[in-house]
PDB file of C-alpha atoms and ligand atoms in Angstrom:
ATOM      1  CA  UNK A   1     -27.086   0.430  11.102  1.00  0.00           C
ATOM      2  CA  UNK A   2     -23.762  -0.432  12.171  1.00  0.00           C
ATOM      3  CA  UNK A   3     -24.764  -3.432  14.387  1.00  0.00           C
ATOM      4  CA  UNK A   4     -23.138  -6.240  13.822  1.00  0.00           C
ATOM      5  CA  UNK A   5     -20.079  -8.410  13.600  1.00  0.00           C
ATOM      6  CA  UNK A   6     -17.470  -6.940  11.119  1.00  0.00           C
ATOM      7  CA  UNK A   7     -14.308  -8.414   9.687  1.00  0.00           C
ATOM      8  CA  UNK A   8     -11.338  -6.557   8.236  1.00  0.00           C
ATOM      9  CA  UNK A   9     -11.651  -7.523   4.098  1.00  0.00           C
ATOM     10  CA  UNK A  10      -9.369  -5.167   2.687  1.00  0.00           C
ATOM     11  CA  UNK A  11      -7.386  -2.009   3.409  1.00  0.00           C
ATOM     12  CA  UNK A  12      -6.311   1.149   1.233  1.00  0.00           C
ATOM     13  CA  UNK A  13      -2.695   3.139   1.616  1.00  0.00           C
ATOM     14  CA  UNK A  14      -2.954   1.595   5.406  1.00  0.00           C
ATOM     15  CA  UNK A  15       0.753   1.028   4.881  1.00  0.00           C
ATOM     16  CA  UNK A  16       1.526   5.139   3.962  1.00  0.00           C
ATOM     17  CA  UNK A  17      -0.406   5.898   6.917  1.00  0.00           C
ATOM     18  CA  UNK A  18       0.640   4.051   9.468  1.00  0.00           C
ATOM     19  CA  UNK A  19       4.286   5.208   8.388  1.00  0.00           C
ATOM     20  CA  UNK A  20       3.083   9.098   8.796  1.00  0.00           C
ATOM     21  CA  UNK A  21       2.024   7.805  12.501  1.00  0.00           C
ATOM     22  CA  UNK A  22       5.872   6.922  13.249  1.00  0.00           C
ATOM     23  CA  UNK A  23       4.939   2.945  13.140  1.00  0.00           C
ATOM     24  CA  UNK A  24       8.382   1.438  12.124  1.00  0.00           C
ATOM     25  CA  UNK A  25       8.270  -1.173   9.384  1.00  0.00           C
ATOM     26  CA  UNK A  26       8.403  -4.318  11.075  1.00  0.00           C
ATOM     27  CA  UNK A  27       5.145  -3.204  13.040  1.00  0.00           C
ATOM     28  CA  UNK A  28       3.083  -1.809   9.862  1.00  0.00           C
ATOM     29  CA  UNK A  29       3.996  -5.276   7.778  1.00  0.00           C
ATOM     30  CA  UNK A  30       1.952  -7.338  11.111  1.00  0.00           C
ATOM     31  CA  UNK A  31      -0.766  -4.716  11.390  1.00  0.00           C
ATOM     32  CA  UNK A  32      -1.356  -4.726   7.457  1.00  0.00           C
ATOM     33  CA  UNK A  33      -2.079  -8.134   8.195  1.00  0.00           C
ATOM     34  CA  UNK A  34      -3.552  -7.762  11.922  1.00  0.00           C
ATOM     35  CA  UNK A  35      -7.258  -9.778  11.207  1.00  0.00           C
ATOM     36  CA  UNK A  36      -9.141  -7.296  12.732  1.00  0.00           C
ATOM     37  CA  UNK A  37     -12.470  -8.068  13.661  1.00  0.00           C
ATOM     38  CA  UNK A  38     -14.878  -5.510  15.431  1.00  0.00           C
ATOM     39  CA  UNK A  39     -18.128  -5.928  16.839  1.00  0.00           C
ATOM     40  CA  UNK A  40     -20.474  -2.901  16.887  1.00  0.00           C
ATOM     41  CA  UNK A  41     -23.708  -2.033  19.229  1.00  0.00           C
ATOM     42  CA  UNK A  42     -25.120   0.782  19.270  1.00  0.00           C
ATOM     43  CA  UNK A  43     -28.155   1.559  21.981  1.00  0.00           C
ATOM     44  CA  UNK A  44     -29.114   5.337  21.359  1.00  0.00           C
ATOM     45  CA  UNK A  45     -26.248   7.361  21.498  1.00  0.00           C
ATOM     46  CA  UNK A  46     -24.260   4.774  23.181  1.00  0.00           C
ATOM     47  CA  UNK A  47     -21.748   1.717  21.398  1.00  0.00           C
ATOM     48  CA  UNK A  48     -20.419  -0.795  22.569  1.00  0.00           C
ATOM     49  CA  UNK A  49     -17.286  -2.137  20.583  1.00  0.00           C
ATOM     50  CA  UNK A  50     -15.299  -5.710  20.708  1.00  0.00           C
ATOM     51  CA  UNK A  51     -11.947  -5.593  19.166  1.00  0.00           C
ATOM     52  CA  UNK A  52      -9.957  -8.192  18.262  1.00  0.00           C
ATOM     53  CA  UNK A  53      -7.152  -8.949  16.265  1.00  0.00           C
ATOM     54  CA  UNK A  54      -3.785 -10.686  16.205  1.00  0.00           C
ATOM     55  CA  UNK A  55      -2.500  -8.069  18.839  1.00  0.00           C
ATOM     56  CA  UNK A  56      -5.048  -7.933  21.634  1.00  0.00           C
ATOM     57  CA  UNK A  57      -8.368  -8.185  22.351  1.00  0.00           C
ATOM     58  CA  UNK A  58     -10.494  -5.110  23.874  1.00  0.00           C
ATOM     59  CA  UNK A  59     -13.371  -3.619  25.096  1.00  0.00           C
ATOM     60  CA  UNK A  60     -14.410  -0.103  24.978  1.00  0.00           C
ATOM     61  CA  UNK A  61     -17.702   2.022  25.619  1.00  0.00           C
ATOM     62  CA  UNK A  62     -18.534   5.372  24.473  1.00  0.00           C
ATOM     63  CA  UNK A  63     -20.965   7.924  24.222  1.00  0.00           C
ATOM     64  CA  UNK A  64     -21.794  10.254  21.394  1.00  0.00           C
ATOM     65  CA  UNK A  65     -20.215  13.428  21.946  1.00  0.00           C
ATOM     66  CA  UNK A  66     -17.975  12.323  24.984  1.00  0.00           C
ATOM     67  CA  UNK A  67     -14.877  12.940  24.964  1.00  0.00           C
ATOM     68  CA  UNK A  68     -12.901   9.229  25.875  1.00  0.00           C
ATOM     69  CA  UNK A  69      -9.292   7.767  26.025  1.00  0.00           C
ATOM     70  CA  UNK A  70      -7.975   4.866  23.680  1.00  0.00           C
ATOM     71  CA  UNK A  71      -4.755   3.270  23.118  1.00  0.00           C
ATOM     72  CA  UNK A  72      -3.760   2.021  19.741  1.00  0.00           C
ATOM     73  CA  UNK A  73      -2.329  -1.610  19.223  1.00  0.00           C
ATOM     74  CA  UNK A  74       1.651   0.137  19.814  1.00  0.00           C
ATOM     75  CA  UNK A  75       0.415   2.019  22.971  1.00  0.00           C
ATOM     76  CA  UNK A  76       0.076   5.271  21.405  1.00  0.00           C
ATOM     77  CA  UNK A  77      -2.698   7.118  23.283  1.00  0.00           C
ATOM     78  CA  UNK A  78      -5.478   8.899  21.889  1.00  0.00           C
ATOM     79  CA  UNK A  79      -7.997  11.023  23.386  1.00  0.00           C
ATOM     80  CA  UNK A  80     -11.240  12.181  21.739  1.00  0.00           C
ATOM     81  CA  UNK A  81     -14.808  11.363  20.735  1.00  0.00           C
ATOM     82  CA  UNK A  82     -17.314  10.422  18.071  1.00  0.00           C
ATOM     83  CA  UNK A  83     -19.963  12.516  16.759  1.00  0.00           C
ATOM     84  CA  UNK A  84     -23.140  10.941  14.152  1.00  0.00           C
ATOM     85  CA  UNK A  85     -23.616  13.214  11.065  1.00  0.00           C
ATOM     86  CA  UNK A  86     -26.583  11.811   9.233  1.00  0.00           C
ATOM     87  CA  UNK A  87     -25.667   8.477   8.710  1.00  0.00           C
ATOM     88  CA  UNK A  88     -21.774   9.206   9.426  1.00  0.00           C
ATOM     89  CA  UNK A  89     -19.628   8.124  12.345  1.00  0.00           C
ATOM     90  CA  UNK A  90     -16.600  11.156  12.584  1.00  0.00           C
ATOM     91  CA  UNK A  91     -13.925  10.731  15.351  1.00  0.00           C
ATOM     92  CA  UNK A  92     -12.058  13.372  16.260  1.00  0.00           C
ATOM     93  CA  UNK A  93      -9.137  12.367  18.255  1.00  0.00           C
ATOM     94  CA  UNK A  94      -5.839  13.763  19.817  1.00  0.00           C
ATOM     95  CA  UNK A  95      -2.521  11.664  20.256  1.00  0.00           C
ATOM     96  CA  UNK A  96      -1.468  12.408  23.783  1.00  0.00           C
ATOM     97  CA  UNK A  97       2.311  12.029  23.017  1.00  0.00           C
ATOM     98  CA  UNK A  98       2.472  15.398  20.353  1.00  0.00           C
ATOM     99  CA  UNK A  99      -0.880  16.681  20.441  1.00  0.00           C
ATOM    100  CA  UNK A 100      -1.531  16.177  16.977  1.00  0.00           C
ATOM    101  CA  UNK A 101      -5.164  15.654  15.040  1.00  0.00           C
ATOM    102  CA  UNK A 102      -6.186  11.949  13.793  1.00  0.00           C
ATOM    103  CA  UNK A 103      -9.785  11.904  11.993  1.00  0.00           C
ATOM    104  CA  UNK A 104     -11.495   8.841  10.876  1.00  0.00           C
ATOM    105  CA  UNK A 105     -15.263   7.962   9.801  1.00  0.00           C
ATOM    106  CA  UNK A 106     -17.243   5.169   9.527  1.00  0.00           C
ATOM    107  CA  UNK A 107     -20.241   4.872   7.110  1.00  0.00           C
ATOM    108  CA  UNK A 108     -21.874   1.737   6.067  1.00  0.00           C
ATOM    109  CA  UNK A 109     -22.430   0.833   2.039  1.00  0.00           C
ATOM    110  CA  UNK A 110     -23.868  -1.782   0.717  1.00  0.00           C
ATOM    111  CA  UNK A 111     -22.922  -4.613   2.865  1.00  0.00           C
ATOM    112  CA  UNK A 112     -19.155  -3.123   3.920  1.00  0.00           C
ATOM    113  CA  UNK A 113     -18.418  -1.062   6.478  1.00  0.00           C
ATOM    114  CA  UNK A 114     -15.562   1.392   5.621  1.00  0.00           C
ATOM    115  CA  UNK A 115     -13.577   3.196   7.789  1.00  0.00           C
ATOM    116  CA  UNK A 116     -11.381   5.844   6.756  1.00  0.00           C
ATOM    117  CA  UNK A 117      -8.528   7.632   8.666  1.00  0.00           C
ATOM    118  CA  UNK A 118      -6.736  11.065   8.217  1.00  0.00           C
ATOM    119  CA  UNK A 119      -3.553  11.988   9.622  1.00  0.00           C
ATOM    120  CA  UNK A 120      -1.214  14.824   8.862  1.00  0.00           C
ATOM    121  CA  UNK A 121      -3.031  15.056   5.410  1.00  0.00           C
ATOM    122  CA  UNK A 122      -2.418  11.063   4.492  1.00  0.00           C
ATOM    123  CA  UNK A 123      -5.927   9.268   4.170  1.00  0.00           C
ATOM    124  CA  UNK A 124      -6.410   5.723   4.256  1.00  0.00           C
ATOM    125  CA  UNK A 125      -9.118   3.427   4.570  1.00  0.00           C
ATOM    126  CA  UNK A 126     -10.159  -0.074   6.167  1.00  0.00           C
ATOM    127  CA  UNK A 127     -12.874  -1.823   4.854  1.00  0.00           C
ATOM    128  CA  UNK A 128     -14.823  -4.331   6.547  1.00  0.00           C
ATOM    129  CA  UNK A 129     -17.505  -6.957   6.288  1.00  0.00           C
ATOM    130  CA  UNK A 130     -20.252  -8.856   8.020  1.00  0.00           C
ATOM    131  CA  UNK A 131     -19.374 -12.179   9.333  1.00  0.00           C
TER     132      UNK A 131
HETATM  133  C1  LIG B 201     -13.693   2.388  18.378  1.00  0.00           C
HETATM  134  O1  LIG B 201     -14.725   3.016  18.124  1.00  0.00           O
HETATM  135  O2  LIG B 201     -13.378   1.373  17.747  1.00  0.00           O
HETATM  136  C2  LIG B 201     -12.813   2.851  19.463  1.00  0.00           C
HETATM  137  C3  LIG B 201     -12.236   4.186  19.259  1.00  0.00           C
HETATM  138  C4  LIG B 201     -11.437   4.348  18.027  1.00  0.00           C
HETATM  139  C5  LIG B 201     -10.600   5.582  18.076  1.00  0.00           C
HETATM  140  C6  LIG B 201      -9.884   5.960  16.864  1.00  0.00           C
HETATM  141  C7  LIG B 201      -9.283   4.854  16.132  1.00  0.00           C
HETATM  142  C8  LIG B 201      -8.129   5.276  15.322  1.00  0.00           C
HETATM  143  C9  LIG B 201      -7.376   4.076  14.919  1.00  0.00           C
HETATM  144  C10 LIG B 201      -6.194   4.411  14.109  1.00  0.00           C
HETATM  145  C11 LIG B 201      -5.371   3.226  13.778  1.00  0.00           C
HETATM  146  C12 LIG B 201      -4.020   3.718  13.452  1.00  0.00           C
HETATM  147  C13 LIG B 201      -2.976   2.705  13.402  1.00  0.00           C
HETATM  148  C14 LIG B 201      -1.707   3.386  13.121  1.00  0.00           C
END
């Protein structure tokens, strides 16, 4: 399950990606270290997610398969959705400024959560755990 209350722990070529997403250096060097905590809750194919972290503090709902609007930390805006593929979270998700295709999953091992992200072929990953 992905219930819970997770804390960022550790991340993995954050840095290179955030750099592929235009994110000038000043900005990547506070998000490496952004203390981002997110609470998960999941009723059916509905989640509720708390965000928090050194630059804001947010709210969002979504629905499996339902296509939904989110604005990263910088005010880049996204548009897409999240699909469950066995025990997989996939987001599919559209930047609204050039159209282009950011991926990212969620799976739960052991007691972390990881999340990875794709974007213009650089991968990184954020891994998390319960607090
Ligand atoms: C959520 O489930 O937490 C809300 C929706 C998340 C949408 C996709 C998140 C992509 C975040 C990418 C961070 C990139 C920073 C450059």
């Amino acid at each position: 399950t992905f219930n819970g209350n997770w804390k960022i722990d550790r991340n993995e070529d954050y840095e290179k990606f955030m750099e592929k997403m235009g994110i000038n250096m000043v900005k990547r060097k506070l998000a490496a270290h952004d203390n981002l905590k997110v609470t998960l809750e999941q009723t059916g194919d509905k989640f509720h997610v708390k965000e928090t972290s050194a630059f804001r503090n947010l709210e969002i709902d979504f629905t499996l398969g339902v296509t939904f609007e989110y604005s990263l930390a910088d005010g880049t805006e996204l548009s897409g959705s999240w699909t469950m593929e066995g025990d997989m979270l996939k987001g599919a998700f559209n930047r609204k400024d050039n159209g282009k295709l950011l991926t990212t999953t969620r799976i739960v091992q052991g007691d972390e959560l990881i999340q990875s992200y794709n974007y213009e072929g650089v991968d990184a990953k954020r891994i998390f755990k319960k607090y």
